[in-house]
PDB file of N, CA, C and O in Angstrom:
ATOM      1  N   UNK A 205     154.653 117.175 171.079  1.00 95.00           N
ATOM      2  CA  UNK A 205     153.512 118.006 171.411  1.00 95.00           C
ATOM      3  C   UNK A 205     152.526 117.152 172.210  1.00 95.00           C
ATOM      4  O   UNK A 205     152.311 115.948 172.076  1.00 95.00           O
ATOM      5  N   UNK A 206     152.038 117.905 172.960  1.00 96.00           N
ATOM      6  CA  UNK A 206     150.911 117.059 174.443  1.00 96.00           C
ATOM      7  C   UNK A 206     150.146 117.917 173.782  1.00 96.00           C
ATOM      8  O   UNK A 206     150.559 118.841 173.082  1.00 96.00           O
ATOM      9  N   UNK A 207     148.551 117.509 174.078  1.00 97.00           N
ATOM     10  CA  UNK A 207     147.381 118.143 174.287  1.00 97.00           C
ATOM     11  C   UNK A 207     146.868 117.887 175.580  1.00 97.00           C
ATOM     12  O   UNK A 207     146.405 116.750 175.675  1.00 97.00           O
ATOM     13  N   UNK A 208     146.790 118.671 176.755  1.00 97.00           N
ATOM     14  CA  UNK A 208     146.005 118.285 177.967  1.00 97.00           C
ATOM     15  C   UNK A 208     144.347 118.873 177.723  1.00 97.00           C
ATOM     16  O   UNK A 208     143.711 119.767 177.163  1.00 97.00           O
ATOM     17  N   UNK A 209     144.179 117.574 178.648  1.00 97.00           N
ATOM     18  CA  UNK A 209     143.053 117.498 178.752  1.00 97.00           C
ATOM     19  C   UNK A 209     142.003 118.079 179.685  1.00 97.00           C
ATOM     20  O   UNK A 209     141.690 117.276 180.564  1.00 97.00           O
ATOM     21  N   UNK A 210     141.309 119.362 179.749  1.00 97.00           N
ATOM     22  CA  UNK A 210     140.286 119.316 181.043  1.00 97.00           C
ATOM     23  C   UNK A 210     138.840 119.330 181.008  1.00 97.00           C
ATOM     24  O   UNK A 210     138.023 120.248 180.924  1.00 97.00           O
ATOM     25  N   UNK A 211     138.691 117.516 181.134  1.00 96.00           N
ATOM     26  CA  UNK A 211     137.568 117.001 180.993  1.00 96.00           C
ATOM     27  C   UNK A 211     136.473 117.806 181.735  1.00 96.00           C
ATOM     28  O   UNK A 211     135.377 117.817 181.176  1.00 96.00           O
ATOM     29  N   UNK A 212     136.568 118.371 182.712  1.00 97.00           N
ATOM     30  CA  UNK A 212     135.351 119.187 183.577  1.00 97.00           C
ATOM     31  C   UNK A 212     134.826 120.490 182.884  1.00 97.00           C
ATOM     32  O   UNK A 212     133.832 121.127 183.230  1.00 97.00           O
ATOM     33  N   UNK A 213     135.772 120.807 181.718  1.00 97.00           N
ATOM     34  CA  UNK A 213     135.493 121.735 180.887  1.00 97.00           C
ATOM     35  C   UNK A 213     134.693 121.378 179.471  1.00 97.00           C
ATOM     36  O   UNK A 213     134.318 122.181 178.617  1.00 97.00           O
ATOM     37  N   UNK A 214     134.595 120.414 179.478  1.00 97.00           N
ATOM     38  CA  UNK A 214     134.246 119.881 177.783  1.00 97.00           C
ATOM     39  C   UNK A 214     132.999 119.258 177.760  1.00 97.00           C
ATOM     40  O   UNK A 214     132.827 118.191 178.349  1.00 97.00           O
ATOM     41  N   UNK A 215     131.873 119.967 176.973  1.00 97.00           N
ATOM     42  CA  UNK A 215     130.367 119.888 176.827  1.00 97.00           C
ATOM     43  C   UNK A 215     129.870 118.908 175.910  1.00 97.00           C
ATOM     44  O   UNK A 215     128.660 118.684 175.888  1.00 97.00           O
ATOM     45  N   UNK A 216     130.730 118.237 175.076  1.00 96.00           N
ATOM     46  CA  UNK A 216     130.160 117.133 174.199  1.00 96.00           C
ATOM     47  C   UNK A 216     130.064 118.086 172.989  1.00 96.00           C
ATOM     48  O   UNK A 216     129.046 117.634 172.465  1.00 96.00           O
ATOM     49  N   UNK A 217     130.493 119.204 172.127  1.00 96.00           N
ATOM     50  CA  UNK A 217     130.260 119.348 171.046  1.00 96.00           C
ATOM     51  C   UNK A 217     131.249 119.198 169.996  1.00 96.00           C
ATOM     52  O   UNK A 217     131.381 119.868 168.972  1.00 96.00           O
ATOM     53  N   UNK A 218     132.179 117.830 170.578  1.00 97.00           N
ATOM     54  CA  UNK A 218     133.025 117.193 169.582  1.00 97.00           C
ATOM     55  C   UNK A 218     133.654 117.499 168.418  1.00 97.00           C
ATOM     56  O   UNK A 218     133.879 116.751 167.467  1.00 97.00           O
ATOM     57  N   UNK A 219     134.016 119.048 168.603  1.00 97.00           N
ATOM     58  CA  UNK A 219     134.133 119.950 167.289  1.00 97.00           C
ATOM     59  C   UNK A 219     135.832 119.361 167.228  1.00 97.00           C
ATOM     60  O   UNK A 219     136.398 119.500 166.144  1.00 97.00           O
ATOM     61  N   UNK A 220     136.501 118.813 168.210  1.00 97.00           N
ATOM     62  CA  UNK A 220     137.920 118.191 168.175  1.00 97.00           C
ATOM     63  C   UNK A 220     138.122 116.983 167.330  1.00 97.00           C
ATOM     64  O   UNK A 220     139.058 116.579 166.641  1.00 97.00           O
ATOM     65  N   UNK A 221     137.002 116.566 167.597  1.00 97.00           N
ATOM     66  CA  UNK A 221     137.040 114.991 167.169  1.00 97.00           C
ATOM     67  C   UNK A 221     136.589 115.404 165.265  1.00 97.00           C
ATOM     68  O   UNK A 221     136.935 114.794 164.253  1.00 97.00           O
ATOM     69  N   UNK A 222     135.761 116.595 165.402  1.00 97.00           N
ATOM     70  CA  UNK A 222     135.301 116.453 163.961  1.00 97.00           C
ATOM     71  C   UNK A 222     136.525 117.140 162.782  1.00 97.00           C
ATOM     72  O   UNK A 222     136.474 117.187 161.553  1.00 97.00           O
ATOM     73  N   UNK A 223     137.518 117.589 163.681  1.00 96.00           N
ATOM     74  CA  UNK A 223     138.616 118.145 163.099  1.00 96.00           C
ATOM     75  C   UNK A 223     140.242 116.879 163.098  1.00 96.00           C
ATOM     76  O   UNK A 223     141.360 116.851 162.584  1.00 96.00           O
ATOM     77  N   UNK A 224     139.765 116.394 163.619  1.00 96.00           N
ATOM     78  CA  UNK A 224     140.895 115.117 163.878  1.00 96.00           C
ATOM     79  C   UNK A 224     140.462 113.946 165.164  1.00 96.00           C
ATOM     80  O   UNK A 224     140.652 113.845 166.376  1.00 96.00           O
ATOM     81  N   UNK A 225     139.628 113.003 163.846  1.00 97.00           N
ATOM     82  CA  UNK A 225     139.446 112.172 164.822  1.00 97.00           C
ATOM     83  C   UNK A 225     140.280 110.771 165.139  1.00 97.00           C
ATOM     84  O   UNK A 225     140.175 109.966 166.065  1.00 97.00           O
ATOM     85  N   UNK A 226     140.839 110.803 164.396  1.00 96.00           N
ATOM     86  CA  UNK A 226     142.419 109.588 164.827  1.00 96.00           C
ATOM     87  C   UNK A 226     142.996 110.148 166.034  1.00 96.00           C
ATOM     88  O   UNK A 226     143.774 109.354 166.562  1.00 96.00           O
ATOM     89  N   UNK A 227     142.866 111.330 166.689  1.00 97.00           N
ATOM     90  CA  UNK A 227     143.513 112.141 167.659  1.00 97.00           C
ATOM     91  C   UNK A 227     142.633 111.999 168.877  1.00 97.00           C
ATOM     92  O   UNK A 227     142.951 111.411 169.911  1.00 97.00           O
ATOM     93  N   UNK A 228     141.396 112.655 168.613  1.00 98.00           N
ATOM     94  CA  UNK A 228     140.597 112.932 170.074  1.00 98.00           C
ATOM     95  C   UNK A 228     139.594 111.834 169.790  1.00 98.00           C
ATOM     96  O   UNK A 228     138.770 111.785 168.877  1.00 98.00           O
ATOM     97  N   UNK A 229     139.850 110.895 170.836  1.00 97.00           N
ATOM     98  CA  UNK A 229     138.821 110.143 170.770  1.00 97.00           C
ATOM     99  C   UNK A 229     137.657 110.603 172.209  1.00 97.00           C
ATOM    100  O   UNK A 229     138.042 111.154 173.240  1.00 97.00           O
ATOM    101  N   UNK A 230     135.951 110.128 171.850  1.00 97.00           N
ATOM    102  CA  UNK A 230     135.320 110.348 172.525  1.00 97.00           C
ATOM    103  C   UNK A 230     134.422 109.176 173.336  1.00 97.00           C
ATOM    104  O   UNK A 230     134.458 108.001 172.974  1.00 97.00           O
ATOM    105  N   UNK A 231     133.831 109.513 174.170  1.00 96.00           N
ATOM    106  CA  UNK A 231     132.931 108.195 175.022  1.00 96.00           C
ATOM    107  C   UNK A 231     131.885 108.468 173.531  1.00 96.00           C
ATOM    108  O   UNK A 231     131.980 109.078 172.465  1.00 96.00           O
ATOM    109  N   UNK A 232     130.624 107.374 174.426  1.00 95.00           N
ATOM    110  CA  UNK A 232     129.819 107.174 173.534  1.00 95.00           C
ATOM    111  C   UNK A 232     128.605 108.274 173.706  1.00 95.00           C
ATOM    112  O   UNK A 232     127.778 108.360 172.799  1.00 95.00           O
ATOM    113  N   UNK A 233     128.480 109.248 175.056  1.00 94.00           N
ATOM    114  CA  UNK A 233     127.861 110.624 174.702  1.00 94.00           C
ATOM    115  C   UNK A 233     129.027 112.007 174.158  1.00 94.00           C
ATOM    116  O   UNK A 233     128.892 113.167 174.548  1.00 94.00           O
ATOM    117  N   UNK A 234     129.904 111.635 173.398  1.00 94.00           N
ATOM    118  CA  UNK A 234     130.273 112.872 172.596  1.00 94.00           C
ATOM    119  C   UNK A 234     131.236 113.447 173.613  1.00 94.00           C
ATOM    120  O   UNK A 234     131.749 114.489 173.205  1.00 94.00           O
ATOM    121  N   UNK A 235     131.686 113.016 174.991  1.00 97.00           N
ATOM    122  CA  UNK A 235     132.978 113.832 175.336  1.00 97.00           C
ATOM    123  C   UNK A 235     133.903 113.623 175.264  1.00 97.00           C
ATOM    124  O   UNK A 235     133.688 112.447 174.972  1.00 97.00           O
ATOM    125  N   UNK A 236     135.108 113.695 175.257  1.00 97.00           N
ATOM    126  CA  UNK A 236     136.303 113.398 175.048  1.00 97.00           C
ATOM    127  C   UNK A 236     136.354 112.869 176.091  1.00 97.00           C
ATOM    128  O   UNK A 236     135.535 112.979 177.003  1.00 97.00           O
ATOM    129  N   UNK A 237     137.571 112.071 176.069  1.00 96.00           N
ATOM    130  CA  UNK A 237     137.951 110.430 176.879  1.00 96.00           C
ATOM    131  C   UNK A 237     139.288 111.559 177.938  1.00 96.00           C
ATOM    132  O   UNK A 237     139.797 112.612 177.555  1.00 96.00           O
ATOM    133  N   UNK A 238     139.492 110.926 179.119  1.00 96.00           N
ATOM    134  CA  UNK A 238     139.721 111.197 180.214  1.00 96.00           C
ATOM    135  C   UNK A 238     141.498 110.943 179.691  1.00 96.00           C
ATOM    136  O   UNK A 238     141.747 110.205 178.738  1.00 96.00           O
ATOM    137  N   UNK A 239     142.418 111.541 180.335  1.00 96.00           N
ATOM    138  CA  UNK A 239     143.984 111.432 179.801  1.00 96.00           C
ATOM    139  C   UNK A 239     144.313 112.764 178.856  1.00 96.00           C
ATOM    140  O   UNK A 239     143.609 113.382 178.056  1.00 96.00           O
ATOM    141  N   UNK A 240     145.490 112.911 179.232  1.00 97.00           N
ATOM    142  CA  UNK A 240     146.243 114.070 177.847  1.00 97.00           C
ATOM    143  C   UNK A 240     146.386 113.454 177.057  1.00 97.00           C
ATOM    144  O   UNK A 240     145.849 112.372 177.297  1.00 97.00           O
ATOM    145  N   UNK A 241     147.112 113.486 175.580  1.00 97.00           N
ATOM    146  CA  UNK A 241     147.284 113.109 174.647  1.00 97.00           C
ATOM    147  C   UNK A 241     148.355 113.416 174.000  1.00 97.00           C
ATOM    148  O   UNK A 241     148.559 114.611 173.788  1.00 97.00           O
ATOM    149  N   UNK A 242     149.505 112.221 173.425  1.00 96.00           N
ATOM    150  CA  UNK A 242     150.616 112.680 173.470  1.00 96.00           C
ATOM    151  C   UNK A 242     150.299 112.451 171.490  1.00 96.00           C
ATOM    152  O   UNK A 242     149.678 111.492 171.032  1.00 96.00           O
ATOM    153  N   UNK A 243     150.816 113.414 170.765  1.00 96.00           N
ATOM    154  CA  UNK A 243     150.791 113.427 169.564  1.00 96.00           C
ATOM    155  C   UNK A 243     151.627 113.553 168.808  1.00 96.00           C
ATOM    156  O   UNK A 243     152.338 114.554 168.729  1.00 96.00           O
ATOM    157  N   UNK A 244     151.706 112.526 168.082  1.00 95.00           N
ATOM    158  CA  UNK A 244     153.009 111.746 166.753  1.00 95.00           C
ATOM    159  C   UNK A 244     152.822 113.001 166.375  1.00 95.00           C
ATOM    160  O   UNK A 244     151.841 113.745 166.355  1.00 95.00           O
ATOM    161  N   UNK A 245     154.518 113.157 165.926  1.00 93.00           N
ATOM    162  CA  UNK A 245     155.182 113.358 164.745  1.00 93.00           C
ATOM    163  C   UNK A 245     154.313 113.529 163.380  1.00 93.00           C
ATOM    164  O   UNK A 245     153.932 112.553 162.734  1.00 93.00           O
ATOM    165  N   UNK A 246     154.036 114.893 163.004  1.00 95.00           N
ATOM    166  CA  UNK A 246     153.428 114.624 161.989  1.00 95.00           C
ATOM    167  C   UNK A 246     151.869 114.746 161.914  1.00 95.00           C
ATOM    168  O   UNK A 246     151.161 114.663 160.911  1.00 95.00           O
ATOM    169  N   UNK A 247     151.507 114.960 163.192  1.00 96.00           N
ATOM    170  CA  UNK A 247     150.097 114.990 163.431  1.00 96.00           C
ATOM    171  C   UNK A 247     149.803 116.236 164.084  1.00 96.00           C
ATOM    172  O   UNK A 247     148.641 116.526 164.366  1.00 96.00           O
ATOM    173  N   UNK A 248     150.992 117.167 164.404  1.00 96.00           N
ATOM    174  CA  UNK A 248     150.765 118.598 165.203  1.00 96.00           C
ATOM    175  C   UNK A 248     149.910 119.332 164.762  1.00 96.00           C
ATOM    176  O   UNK A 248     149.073 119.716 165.579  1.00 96.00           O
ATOM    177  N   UNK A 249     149.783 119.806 163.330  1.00 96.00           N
ATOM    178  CA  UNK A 249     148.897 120.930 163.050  1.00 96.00           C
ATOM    179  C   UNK A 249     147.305 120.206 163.206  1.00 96.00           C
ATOM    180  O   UNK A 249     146.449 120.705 163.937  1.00 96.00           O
ATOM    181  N   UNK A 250     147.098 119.071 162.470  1.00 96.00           N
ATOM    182  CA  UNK A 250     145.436 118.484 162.769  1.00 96.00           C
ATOM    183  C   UNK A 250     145.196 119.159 164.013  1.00 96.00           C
ATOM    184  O   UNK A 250     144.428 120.101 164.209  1.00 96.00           O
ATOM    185  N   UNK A 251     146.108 118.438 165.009  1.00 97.00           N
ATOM    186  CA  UNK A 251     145.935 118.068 166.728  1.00 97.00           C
ATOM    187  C   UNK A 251     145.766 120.013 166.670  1.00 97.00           C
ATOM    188  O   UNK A 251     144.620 120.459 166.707  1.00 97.00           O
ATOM    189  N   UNK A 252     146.416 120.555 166.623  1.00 97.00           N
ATOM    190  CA  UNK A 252     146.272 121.599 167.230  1.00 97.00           C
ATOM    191  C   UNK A 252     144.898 122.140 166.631  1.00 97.00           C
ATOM    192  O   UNK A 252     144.080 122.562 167.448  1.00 97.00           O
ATOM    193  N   UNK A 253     144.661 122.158 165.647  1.00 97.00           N
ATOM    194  CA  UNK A 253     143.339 122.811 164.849  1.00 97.00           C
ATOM    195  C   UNK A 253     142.322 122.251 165.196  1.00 97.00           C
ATOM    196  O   UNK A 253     141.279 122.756 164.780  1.00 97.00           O
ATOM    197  N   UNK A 254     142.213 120.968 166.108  1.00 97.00           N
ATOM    198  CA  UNK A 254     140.873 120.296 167.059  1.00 97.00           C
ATOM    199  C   UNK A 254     140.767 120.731 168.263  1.00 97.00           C
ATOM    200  O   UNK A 254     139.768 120.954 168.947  1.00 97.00           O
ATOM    201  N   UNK A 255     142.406 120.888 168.580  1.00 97.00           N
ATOM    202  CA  UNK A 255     142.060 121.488 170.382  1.00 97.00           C
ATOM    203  C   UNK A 255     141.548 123.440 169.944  1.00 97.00           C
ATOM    204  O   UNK A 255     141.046 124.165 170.803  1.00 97.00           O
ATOM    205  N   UNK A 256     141.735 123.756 168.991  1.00 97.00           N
ATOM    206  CA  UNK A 256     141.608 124.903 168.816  1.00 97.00           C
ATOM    207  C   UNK A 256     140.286 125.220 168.888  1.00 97.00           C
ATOM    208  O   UNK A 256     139.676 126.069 169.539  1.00 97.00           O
ATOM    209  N   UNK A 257     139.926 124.328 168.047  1.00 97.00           N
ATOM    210  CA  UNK A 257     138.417 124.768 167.493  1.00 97.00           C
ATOM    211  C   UNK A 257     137.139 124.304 168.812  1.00 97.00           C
ATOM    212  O   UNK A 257     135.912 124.402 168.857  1.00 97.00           O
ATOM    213  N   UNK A 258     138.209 123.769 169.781  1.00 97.00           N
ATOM    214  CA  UNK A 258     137.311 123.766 170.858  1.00 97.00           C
ATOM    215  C   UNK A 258     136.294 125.213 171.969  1.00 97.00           C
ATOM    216  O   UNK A 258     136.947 125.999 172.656  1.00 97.00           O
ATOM    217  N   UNK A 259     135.211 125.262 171.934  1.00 97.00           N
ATOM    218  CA  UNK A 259     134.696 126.673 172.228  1.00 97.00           C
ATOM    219  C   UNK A 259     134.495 126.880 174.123  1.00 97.00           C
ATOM    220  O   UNK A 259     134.167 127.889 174.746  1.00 97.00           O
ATOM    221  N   UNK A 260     134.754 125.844 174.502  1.00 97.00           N
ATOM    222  CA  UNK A 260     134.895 125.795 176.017  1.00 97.00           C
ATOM    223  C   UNK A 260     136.673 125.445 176.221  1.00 97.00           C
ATOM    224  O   UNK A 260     136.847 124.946 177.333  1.00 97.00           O
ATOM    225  N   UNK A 261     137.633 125.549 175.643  1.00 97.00           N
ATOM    226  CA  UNK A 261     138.798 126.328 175.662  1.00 97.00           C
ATOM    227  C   UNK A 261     139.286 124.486 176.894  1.00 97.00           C
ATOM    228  O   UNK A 261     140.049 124.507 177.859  1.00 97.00           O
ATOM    229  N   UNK A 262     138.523 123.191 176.351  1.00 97.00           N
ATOM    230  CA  UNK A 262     138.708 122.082 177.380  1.00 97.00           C
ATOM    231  C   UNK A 262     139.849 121.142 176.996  1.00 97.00           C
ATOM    232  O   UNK A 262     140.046 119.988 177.377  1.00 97.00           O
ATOM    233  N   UNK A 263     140.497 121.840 176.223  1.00 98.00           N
ATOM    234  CA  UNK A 263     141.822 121.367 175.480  1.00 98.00           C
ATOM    235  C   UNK A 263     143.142 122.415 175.356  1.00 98.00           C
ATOM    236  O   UNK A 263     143.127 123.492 174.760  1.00 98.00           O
ATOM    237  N   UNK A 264     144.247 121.839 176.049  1.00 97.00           N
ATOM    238  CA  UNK A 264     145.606 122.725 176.147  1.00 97.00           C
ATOM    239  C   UNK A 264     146.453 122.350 175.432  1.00 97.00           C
ATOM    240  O   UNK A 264     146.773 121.186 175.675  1.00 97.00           O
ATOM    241  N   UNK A 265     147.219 123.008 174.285  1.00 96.00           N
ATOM    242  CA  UNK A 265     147.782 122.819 173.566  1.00 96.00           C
ATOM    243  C   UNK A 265     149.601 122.913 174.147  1.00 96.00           C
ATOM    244  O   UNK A 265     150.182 123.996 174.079  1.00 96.00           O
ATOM    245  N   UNK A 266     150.134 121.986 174.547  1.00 95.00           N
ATOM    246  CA  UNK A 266     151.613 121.768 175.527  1.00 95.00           C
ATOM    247  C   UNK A 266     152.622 122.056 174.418  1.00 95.00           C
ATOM    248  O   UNK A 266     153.333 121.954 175.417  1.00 95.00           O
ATOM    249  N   UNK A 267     153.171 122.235 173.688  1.00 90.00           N
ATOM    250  CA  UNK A 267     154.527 122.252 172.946  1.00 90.00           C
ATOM    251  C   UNK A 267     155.762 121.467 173.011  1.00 90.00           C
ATOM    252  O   UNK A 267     156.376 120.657 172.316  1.00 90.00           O
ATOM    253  N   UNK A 268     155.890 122.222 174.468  1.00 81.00           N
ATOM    254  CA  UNK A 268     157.397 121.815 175.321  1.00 81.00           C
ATOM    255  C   UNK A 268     157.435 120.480 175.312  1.00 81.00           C
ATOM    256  O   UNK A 268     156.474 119.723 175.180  1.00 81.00           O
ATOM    257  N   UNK A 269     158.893 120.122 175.498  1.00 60.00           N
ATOM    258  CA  UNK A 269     159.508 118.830 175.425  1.00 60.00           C
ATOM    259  C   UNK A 269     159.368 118.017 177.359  1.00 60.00           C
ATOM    260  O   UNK A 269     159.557 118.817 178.275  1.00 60.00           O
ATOM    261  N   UNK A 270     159.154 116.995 177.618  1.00 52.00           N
ATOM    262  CA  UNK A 270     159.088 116.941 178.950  1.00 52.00           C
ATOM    263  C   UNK A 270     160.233 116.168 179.096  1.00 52.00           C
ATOM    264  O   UNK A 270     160.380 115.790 180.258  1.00 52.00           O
ATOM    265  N   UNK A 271     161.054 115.818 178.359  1.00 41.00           N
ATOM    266  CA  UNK A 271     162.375 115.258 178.188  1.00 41.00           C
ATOM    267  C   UNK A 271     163.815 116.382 178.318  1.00 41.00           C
ATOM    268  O   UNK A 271     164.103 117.288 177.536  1.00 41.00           O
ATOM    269  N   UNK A 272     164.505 115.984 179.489  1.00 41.00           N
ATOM    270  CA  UNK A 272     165.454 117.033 179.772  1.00 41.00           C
ATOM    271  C   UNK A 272     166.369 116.734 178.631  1.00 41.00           C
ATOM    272  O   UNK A 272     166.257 115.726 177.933  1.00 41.00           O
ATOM    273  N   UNK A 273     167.406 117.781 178.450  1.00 41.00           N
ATOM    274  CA  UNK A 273     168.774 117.396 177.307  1.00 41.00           C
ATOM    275  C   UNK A 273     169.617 116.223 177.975  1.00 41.00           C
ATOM    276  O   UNK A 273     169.880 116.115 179.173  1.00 41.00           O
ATOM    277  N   UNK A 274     169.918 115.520 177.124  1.00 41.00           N
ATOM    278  CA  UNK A 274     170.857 114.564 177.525  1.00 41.00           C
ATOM    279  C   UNK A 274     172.743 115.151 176.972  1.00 41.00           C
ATOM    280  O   UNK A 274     173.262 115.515 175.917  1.00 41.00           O
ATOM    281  N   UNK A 275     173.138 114.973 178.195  1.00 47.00           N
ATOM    282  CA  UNK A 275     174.642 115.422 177.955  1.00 47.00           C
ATOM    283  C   UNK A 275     176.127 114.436 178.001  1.00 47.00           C
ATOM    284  O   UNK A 275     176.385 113.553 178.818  1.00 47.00           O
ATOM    285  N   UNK A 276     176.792 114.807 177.098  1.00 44.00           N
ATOM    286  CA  UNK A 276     177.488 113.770 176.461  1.00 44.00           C
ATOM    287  C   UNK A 276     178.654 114.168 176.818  1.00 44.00           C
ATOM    288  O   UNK A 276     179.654 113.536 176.475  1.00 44.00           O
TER     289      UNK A 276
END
């Protein structure tokens, strides 16, 4: 699972970070840090329930695998 990021969308009300902050890290005025975010195993539902609870919608929740099948 990816979370992308669109920093030009995100106002500083760190409601991501206050829902999982081992996940979204922020600068030191409260916005989230520049990059997508690729998220361990095990950390999907947090991650998703921070990009969720975001109210300027500045977090995309990716699923998909960006790894093609490997064939044997």
């Amino acid at each position: 699972m990816h979370i992308i990021v669109h920093n030009a969308k995100c106002h500083g009300h760190a409601r991501c970070w206050s829902q999982a902050p081992e996940i979204f890290k922020l600068d030191e005025d409260g916005y989230i840090l520049p990059g997508n975010i690729d998220v361990a195993a095990g950390n999907e539902s947090c991650a998703s329930r921070g990009a969720r609870s975001c109210p300027e919608r500045a977090l995309e929740i990716n699923r998909s695998s960006d790894t093609a099948p490997v064939m044997a």
